[in-house]
Every structure is written in C-alpha cells, then in structure tokens.
Short mmCIF file of C-alpha atoms and ligand atoms in Angstrom, two decimals:
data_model
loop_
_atom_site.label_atom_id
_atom_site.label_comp_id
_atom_site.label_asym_id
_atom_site.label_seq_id
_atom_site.Cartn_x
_atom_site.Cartn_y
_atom_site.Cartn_z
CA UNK C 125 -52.15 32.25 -11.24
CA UNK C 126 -51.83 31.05 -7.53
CA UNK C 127 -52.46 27.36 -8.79
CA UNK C 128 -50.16 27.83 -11.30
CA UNK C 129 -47.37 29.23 -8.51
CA UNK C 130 -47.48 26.43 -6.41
CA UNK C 131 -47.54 23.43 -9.13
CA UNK C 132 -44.34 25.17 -10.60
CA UNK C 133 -42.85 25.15 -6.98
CA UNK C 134 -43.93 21.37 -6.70
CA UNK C 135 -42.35 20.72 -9.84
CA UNK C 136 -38.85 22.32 -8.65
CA UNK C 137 -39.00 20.64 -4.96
CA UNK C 138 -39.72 17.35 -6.70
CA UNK C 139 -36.38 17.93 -9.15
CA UNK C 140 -34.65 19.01 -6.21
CA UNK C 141 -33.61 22.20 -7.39
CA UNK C 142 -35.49 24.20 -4.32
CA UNK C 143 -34.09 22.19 -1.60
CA UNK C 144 -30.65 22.53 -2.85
CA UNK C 145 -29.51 19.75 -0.82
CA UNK C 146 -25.81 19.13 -1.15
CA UNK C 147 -24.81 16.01 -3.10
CA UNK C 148 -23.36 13.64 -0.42
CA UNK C 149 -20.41 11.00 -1.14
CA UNK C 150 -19.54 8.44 0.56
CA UNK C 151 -15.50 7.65 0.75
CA UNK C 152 -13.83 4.24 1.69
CA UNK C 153 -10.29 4.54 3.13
CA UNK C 154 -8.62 1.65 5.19
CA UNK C 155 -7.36 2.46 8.53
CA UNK C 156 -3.83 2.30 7.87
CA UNK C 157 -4.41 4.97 4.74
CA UNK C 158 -4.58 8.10 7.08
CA UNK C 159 -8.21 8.61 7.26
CA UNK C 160 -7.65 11.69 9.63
CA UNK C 161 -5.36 13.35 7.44
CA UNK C 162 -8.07 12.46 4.10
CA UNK C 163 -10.56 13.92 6.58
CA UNK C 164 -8.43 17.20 6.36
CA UNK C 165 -8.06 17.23 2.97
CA UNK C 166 -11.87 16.64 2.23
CA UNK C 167 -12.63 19.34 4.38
CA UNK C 168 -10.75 21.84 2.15
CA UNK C 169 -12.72 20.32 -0.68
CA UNK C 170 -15.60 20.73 0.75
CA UNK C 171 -15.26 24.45 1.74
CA UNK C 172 -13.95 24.90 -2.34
CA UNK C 173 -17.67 23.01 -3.05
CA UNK C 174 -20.36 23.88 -0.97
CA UNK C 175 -22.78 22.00 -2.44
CA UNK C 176 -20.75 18.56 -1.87
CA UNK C 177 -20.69 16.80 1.91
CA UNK C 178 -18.11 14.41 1.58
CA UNK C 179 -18.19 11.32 4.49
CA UNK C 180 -15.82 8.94 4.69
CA UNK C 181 -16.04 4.88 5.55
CA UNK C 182 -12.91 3.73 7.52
CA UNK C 183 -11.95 0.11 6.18
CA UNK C 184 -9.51 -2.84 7.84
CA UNK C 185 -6.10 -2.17 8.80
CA UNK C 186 -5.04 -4.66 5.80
CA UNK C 187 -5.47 -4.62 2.27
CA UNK C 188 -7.16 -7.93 2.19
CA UNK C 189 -9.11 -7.20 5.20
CA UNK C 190 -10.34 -3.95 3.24
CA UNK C 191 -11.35 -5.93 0.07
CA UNK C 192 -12.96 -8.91 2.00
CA UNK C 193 -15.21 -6.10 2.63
CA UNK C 194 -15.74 -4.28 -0.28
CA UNK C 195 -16.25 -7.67 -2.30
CA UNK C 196 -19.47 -8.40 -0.65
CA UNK C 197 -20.67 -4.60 -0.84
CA UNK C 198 -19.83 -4.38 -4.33
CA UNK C 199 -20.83 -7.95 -5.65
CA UNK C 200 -24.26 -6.51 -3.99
CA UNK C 201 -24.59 -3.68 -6.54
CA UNK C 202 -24.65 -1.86 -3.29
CA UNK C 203 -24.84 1.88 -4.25
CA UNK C 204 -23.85 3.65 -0.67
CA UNK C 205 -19.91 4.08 -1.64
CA UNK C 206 -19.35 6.42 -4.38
CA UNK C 207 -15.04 6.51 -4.09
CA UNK C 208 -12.93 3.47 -2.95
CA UNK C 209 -9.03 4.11 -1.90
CA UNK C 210 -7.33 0.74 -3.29
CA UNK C 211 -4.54 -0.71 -3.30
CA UNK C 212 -2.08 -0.93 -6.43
CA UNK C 213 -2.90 -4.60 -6.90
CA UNK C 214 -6.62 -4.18 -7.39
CA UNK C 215 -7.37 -2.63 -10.35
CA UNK C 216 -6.90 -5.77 -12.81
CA UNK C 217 -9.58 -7.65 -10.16
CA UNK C 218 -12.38 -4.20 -10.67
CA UNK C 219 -11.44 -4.04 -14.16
CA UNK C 220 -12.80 -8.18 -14.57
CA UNK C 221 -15.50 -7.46 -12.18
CA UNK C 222 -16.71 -4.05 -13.81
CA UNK C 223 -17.07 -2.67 -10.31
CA UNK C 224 -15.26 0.55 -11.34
CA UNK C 225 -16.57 3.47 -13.40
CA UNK C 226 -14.10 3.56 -15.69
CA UNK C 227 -12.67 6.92 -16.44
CA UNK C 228 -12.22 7.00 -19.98
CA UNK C 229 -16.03 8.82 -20.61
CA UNK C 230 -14.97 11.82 -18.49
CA UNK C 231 -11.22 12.03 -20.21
CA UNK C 232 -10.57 11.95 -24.17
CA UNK C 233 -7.56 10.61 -25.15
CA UNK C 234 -5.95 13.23 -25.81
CA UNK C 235 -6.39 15.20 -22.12
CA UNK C 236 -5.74 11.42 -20.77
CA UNK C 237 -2.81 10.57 -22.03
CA UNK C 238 -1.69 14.37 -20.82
CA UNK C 239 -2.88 13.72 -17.28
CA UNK C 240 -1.19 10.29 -16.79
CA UNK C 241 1.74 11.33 -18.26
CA UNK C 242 2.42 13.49 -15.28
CA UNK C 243 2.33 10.78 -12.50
CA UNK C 244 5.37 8.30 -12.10
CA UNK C 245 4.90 5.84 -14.84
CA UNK C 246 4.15 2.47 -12.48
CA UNK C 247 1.43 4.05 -11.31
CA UNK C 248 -0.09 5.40 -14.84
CA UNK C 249 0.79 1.72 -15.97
CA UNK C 250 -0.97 -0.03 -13.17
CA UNK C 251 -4.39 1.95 -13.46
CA UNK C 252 -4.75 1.40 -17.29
CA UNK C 253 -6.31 -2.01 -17.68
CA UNK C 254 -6.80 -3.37 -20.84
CA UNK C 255 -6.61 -0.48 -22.53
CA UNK C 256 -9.89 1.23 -20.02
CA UNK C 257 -8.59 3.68 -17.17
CA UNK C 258 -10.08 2.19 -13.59
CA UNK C 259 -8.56 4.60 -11.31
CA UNK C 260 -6.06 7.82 -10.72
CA UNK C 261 -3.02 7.29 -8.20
CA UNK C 262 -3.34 8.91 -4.97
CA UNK C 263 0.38 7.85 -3.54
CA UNK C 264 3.45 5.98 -4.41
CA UNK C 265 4.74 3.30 -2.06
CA UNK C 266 7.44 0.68 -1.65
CA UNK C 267 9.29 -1.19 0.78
CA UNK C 268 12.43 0.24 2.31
CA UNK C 269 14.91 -0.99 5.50
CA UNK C 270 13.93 1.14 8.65
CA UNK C 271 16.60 0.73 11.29
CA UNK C 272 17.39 1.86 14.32
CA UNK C 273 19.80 5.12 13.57
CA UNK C 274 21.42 5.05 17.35
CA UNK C 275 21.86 1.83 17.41
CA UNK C 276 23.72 1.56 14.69
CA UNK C 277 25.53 4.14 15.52
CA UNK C 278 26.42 3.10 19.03
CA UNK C 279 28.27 -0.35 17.65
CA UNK C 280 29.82 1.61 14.86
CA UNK C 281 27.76 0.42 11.82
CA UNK C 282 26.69 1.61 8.88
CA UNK C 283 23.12 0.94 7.57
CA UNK C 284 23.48 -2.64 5.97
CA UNK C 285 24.03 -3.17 1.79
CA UNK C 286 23.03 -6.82 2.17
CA UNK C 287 21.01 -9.69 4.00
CA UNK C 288 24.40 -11.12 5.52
CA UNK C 289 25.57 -7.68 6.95
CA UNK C 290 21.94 -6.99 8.21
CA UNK C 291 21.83 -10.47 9.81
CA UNK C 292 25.39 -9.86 11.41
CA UNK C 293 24.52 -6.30 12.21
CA UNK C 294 21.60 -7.35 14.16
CA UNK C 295 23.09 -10.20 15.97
CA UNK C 296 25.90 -7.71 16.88
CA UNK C 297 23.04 -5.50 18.48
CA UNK C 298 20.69 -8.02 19.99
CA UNK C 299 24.29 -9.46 21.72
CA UNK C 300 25.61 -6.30 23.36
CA UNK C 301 22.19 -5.10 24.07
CA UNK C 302 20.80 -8.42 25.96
CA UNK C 303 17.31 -6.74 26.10
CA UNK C 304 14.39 -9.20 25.58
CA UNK C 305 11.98 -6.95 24.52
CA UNK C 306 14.47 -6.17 21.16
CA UNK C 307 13.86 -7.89 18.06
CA UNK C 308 16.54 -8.14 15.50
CA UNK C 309 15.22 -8.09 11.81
CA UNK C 310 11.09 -7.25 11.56
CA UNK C 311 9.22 -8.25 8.40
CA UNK C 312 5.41 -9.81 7.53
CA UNK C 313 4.58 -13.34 7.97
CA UNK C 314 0.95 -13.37 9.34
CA UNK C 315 -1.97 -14.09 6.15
CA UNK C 316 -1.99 -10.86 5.05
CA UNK C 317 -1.03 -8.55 2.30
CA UNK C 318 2.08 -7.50 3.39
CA UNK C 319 3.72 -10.93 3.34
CA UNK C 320 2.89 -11.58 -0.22
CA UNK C 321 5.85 -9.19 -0.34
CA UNK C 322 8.09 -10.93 2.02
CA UNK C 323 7.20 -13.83 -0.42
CA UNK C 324 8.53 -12.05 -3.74
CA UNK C 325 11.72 -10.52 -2.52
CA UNK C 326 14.20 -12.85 -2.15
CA UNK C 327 12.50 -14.30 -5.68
CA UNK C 328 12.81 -10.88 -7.12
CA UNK C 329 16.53 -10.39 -5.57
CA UNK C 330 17.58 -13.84 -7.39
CA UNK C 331 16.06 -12.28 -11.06
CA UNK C 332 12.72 -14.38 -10.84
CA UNK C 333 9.53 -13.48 -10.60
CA UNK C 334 5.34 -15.15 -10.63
CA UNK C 335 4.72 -14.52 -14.08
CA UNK C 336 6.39 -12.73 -17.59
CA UNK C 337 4.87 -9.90 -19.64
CA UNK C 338 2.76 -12.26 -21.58
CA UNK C 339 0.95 -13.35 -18.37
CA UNK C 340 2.65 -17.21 -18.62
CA UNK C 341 3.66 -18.30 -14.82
CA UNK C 342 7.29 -18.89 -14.43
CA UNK C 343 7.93 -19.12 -10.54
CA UNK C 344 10.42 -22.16 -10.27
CA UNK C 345 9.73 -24.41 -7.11
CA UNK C 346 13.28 -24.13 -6.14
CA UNK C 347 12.66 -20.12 -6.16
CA UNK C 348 9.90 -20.43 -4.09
CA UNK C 349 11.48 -22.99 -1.76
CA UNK C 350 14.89 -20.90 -1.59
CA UNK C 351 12.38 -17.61 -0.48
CA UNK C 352 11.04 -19.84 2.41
CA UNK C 353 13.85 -20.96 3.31
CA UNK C 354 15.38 -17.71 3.40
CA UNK C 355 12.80 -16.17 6.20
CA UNK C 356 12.92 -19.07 8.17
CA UNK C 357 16.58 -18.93 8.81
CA UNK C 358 15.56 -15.27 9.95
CA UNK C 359 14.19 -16.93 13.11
CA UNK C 360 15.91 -20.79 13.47
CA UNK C 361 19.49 -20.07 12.06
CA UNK C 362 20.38 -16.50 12.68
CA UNK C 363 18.01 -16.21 15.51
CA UNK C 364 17.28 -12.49 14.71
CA UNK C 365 13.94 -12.74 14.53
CA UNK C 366 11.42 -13.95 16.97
CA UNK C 367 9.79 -17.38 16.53
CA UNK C 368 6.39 -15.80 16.68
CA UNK C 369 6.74 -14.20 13.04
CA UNK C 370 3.82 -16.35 11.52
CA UNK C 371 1.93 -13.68 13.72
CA UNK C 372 3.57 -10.13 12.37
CA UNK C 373 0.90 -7.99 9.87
CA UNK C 374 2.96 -4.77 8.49
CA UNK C 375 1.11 -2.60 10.79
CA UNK C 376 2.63 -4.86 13.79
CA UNK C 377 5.88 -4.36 12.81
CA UNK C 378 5.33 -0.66 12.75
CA UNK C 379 3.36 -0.67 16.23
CA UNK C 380 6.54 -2.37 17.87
CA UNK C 381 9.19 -0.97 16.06
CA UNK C 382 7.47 2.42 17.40
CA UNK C 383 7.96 0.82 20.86
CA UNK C 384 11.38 0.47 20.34
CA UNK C 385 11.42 -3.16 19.61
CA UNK C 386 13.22 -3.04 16.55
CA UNK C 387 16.14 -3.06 14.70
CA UNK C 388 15.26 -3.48 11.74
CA UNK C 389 12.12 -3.59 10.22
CA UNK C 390 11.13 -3.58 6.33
CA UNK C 391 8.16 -1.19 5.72
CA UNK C 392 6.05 0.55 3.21
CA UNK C 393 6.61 4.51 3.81
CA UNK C 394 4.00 5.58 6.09
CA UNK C 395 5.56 4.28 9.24
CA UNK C 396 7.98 7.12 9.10
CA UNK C 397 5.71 9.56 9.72
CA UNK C 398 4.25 7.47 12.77
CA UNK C 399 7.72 7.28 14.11
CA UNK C 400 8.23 11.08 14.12
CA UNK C 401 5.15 12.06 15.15
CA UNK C 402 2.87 9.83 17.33
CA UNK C 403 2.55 11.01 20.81
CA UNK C 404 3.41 7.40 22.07
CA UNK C 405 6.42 6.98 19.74
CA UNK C 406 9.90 5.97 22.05
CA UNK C 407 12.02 6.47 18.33
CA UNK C 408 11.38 10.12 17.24
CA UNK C 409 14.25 11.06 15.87
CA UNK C 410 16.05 7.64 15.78
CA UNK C 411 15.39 5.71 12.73
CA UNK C 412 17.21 5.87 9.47
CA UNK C 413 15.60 4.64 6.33
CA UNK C 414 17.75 3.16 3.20
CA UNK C 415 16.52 0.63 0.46
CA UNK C 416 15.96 -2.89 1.17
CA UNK C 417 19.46 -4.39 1.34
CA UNK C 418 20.33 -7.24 -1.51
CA UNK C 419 21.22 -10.63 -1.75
CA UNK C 420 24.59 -11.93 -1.69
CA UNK C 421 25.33 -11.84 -5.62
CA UNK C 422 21.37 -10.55 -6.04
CA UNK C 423 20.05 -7.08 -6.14
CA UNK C 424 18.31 -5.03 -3.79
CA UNK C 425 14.40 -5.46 -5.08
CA UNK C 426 11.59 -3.76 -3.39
CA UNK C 427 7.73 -4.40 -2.99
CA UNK C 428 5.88 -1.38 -5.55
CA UNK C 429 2.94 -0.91 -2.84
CA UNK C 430 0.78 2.48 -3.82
CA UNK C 431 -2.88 3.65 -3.59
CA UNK C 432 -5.51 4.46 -6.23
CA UNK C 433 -8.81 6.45 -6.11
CA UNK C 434 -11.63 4.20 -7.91
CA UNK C 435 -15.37 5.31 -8.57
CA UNK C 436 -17.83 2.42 -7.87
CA UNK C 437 -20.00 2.00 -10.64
CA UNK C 438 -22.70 1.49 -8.40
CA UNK C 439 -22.42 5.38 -7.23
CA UNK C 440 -25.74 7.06 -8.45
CA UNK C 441 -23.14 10.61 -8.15
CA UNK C 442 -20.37 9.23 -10.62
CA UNK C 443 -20.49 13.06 -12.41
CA UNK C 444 -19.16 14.93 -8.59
CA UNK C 445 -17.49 11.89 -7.87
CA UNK C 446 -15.35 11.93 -10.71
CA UNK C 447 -14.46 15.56 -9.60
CA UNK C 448 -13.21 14.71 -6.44
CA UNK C 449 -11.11 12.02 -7.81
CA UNK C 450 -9.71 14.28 -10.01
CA UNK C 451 -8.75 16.67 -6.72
CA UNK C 452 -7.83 13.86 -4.84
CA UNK C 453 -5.38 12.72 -7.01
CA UNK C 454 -3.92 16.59 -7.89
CA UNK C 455 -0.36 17.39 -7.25
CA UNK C 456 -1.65 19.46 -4.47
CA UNK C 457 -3.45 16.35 -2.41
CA UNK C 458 -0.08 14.79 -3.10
CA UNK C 459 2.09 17.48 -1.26
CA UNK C 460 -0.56 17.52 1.92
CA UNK C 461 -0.38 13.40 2.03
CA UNK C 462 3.42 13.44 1.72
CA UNK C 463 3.86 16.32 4.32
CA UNK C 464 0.99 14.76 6.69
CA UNK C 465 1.53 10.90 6.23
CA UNK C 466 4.98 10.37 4.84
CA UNK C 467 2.97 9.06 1.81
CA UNK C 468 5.52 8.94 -1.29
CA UNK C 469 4.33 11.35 -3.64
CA UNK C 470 3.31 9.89 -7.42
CA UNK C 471 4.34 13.51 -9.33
CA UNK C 472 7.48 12.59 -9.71
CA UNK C 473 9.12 16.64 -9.03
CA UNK C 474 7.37 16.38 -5.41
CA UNK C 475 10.40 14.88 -4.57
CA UNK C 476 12.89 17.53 -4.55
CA UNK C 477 10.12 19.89 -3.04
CA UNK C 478 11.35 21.42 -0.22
CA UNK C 479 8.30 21.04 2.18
CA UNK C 480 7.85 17.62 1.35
CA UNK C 481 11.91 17.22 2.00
CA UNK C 482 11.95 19.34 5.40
CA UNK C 483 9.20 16.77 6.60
CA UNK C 484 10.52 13.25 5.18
CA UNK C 485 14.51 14.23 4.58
CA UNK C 486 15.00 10.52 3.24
CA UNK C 487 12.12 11.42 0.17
CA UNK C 488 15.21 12.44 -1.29
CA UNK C 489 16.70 9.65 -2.27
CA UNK C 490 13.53 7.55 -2.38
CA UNK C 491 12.50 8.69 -5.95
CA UNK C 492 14.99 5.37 -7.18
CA UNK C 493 13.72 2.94 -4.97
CA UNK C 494 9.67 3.37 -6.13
CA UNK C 495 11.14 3.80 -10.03
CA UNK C 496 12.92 0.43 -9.50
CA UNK C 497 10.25 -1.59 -7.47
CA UNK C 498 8.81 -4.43 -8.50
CA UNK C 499 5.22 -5.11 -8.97
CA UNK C 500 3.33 -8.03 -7.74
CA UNK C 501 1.68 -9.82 -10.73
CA UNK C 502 -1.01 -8.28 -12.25
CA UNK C 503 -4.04 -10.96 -12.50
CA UNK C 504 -7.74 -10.68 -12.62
CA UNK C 505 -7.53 -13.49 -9.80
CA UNK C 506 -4.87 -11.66 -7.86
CA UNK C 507 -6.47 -12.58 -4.27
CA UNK C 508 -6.54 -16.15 -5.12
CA UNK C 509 -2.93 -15.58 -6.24
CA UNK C 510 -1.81 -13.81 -3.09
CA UNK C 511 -3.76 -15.92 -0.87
CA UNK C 512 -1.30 -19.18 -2.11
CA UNK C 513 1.45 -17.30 -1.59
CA UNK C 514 1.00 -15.23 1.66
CA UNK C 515 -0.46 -18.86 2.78
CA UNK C 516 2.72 -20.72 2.09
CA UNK C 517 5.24 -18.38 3.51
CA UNK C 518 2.83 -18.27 7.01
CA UNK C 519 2.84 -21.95 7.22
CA UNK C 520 6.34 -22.12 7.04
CA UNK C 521 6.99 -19.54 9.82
CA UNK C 522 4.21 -21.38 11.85
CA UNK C 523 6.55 -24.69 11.19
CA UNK C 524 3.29 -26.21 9.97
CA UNK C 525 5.20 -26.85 6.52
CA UNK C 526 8.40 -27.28 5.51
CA UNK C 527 9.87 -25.10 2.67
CA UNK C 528 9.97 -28.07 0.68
CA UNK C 529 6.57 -29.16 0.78
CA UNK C 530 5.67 -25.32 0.56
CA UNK C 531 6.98 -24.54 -2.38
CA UNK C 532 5.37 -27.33 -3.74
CA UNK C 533 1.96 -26.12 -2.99
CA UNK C 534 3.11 -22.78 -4.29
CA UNK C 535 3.70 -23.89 -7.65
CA UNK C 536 0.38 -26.09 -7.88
CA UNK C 537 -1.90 -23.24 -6.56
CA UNK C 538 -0.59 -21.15 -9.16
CA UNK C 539 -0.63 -23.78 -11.68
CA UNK C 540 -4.39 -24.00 -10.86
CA UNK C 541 -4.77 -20.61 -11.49
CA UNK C 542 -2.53 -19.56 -14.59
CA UNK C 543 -3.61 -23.08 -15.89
CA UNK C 544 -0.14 -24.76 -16.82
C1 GLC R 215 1.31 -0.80 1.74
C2 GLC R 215 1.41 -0.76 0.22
C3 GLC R 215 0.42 -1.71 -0.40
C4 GLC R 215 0.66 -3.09 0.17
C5 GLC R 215 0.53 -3.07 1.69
C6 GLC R 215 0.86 -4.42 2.29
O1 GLC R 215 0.12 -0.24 2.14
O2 GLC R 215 1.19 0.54 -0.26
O3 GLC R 215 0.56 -1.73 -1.80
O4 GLC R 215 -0.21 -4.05 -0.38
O5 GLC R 215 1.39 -2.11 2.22
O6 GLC R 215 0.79 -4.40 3.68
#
C-alpha cells in the first residue's frame, strides 16, 4: 500500500500536477511600445490567472532594431519567447517564415470572422495572410502633424492644411523667435523604420504608391526622385529643418520636440502621451495635433503604423499563450493602452469613449486619419524592401546622393526584389 502511495505521488510530481508550478511566458515588447504600461496590464492578467507568470523581454527602440533581433532568435527555433508585439508590416515576413502559430486552430471560421470583424478593418486585413490568421491587433497607429499650439498661436496661425503653409508657418516662427535650439519642421531620415514613411508620403500625396493589389511594383523613378527631393528642400531650400536630419529616428524627434525644440514634428500617436505626461516634458499642455497636411494639388496621406500580438511557433505554451493574446488584444487592453499610452485604439467605438477622449481630446477626430492611412507594401521581403528605401532617402539627407541618382537605386532595388 505504502509502495503503492509513493509511486502514484512520483507519477504526479513527474506530470507536474503536484508541483503546480505556474506556466511562465515570456513577452517581447520594444522599448518604444510602453513596456511599463504592458507590465500593468499583465499584472491584472496575472492576478485573473494565478497559475500564469507572465515576464516580459524589452526589445530596440526601432522596429527594425526589434526584428534584427528577433530574426536570429527565431531563425534559431529558439523556444524562450512565447508572444512577440510586432509591428503592422511584419506579418507577411512570419507568415513566409512560419515563425508564427497561426491562429486559425484555436478560432473556427465562424467565431473568426466574428472576432475580426470587430477591430478596424486595416488591421483585420493586415493580420490575415494568405488566407491563415498570424496575429490579433493590439493598437492602431498613424502619422499625424504635432505642432507647437502656443506658437502658433502667438504669430496668429492656424495649424497648417498644406506643405507650403507649414513651410511658411515655420519660417515665420523660427524668424521672430531667433532661438537656435528651435527646429522648424521634424520628421525621420536616419536608417530606420520610421523614414520608410517619410519615403512614401509625398509618393502617396501625388496618388502613387510601391506596388498595386496584384503585388506588380509600380513606383515611377520620377516619384521617387520628386519624394527626395521634397525632404531635402526641408533643410537646403526652406531651411526649416536642420542639416543634421540624416541623423533623426522617430523617437528623436519625439525626445526633442519634448524639449521644446520643435515646431513641427510628424509622429505616430504615442508621443502625445509623452508630451503630457513625462516628468521632463517643457510642452505639457502645448501641442496641438491635426492630420499630416497635403500637397499642393495632392492629398493629405498618412503612414498606417499599428501593433500586433504574434505567438512564436517555437513556444512549447502556445495553448495559455493563445489566451493571453486573446486578452491582450480585448477591447478592454485597448481602453488601458489608449488611456495610458495615447495608443489609438483598433475597436473602432473606443473612439468616442469618454475616458479614452478626457485623456487624448484629439482621439476624436483621429478615427479618419487611421481609416484613411496608407499601408506600406505588404511583401514577404518587406525588410529588404524598406531597407532600399529608408537607405535612399538617408543618403540623400546625408548629401551622399543626389535625388537623381537615388531614385535610381530605388527603382533597381525594388526591381531586384519584385523581379521586373
Ligand atoms: C510606429 C508605428 C509603426 C512604424 C513605426 C516607425 O511605431 O506604429 O508601424 O513602423 O512607428 O517608426
């Protein structure tokens, strides 16, 4: 009977079932995604599920810096991340790679075509790949004209409709103000993410774009040339931007505009809450936001930036990972992120909530700008893509290219790519 006791008790400590030791997972964020306020949020889940320690790995401040990173752990088969926070351009790139666990096993059609009808429908769009669901939206971004509310004000200006009046507006300010330490017009240009997006606007603005629906490239040199051209003048022409500009990641921008260095600056939406609420901020309470202005017989066009909770299909815990995906990316986790980290929410009625509005007034007229944003091209070799692009534009800043020759290289990286 004794012998019989203890073997039994072996067997259960062996399945694990004595120990009861909580199921740990291991989350990747990036450091510009607001790991303190995630850490918040997986503390409530945690409390909810006591059997489930959640940890999280803070990632690079950029996008690319992030995925440099999580390439080599992933092409590894490397198990110890169970949830990845990526960016809206990624999933085609896990999709080809089969680095995700794709959702469709834990969701029938039915109850998945129910869930992703409730977020905005970019986001539903850009997590379905190829028919296979890679990952659930955690929050809506885009790009959007920050400026300098008592500023304006001062020299009697309303927030800018297009590039010309923004360009005027700012040489109006930098001229009255003769401070050195202000900046007119702030916007990427260093190799990163963020200045793939600098890249497409202008293109966007003048109705063109990488690629079509059917995946065929269509950039035109003189597109890509004319988009060069256009930041350049920023700095040599218009001299409202500084001539260092081949240096400026996003989260630059948003570290001097905080400073007060700014007039303008075009940002994705968590800088707001920065502004308003960092201890070391000199602009609480002084910046207006409004979309992107547009181009002189263009449109306005904006960046669609956004981020998206992926299982790894390396996890060996996809079953309680999939769970907290499913609370991460809840309508409740949306409210907390847009209250706590001006993160746009991706439930499209958060937008008129009145939390969400007392905390981020501009959310309300935001909800247009994300529906009408433009997405960068969807492509299983999206980095390589980017990297051309964001390359080009940084040369040209750096005045190690002309436009011209550029553009050129523009159109024959991508050639190389999309094959002609
Ligand atoms: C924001 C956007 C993301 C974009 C990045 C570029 O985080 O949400 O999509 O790639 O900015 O800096």
């Amino acid at each position: 009977m004794k012998k019989l006791f203890w073997l039994a008790l072996a067997v259960l400590v062996a399945s694990g079932a004595v120990a009861q030791q909580a199921t740990r997972l291991r989350v990747f964020i990036g450091g510009q995604q607001r790991p303190d306020v995630m850490r918040k949020i997986l503390d409530a889940y945690q409390q909810r599920n006591p059997g489930v320690r959640v940890e999280i790995e803070v990632g690079g401040a950029t996008s690319d810096q992030q995925q440099q990173y999580l390439t080599t752990v992933l092409a590894s088969r490397d198990p110890s991340i169970d949830v990845i926070l990526i960016d809206v351009i990624r999933p085609a790139q896990y999709a080809a790679a089969k680095w995700s666990d794709t959702l469709d096993k834990y969701l029938p059609a039915a109850s998945r075509a129910n869930l992703l009808k409730q977020y905005l429908p970019a986001y539903a769009k850009a997590n379905v790949i190829n028919g296979q669901l890679i990952a659930l939206p955690s929050f809506a971004d885009a790009q959007f004209l920050y400026y300098r509310k008592d500023l304006l004000e001062k020299y009697n200006l309303k927030p800018p409709t297009t590039w010309d009046e923004a360009i005027k507006q700012a040489q109006t300010i930098l001229a009255g103000e003769r401070n050195p330490n202000l900046n007119g017009i702030g916007f990427m240009g260093n190799i990163s993410e963020g200045t793939v997006c600098s890249f497409l606007l202008p293109i966007w603005a003048a109705g063109g774009d990488v690629d079509d629906d059917s995946g065929k490239l269509i950039l035109t040199e003189a597109q890509a040339r004319n988009s060069l051209q256009f930041w350049l003048d920023l700095m040599d022409k218009h001299k409202v931007s500084p001539p260092n500009m081949a240096e400026k990641a996003q989260d630059t921008i948003r570290q001097e505009m905080q400073a007060g260095r700014w007039v303008f600056g075009t940002l994705f939406a968590y800088a707001w809450n920065r502004f308003q609420n960092d201890a070391d901020s000199q602009v609480k309470g002084k910046i207006g936001v409004v979309p992107l202005p547009r181009f002189e017989g263009g449109r306005s066009a904006s960046c669609l930036g956004g981020w998206q909770w992926t299982i790894s299909d390396f996890s060996k815990n996809k079953a309680q990972a999939y769970k907290l995906v499913r609370y991460l990316s809840s309508p409740e986790v949306s409210k907390v992120l847009a209250i706590e980290a001006s993160n746009l929410p991706v439930f499209p009625s958060l937008y008129k909530d009145p939390d969400v509005l007392k905390a981020n007034p501009w959310f309300a007229d935001a909800l247009p700008v994300v529906q009408a944003a433009r997405a960068r091209p969807v492509h299983p070799r999206y980095p390589e893509v980017a990297d051309v692009m964001r390359k080009a534009l940084n040369a040209v800043l750096a005045r190690t290219k002309t436009p011209e020759a550029a553009a050129k290289e523009v159109i024959g990286g991508l050639q190389a790519i999309y094959g002609k």
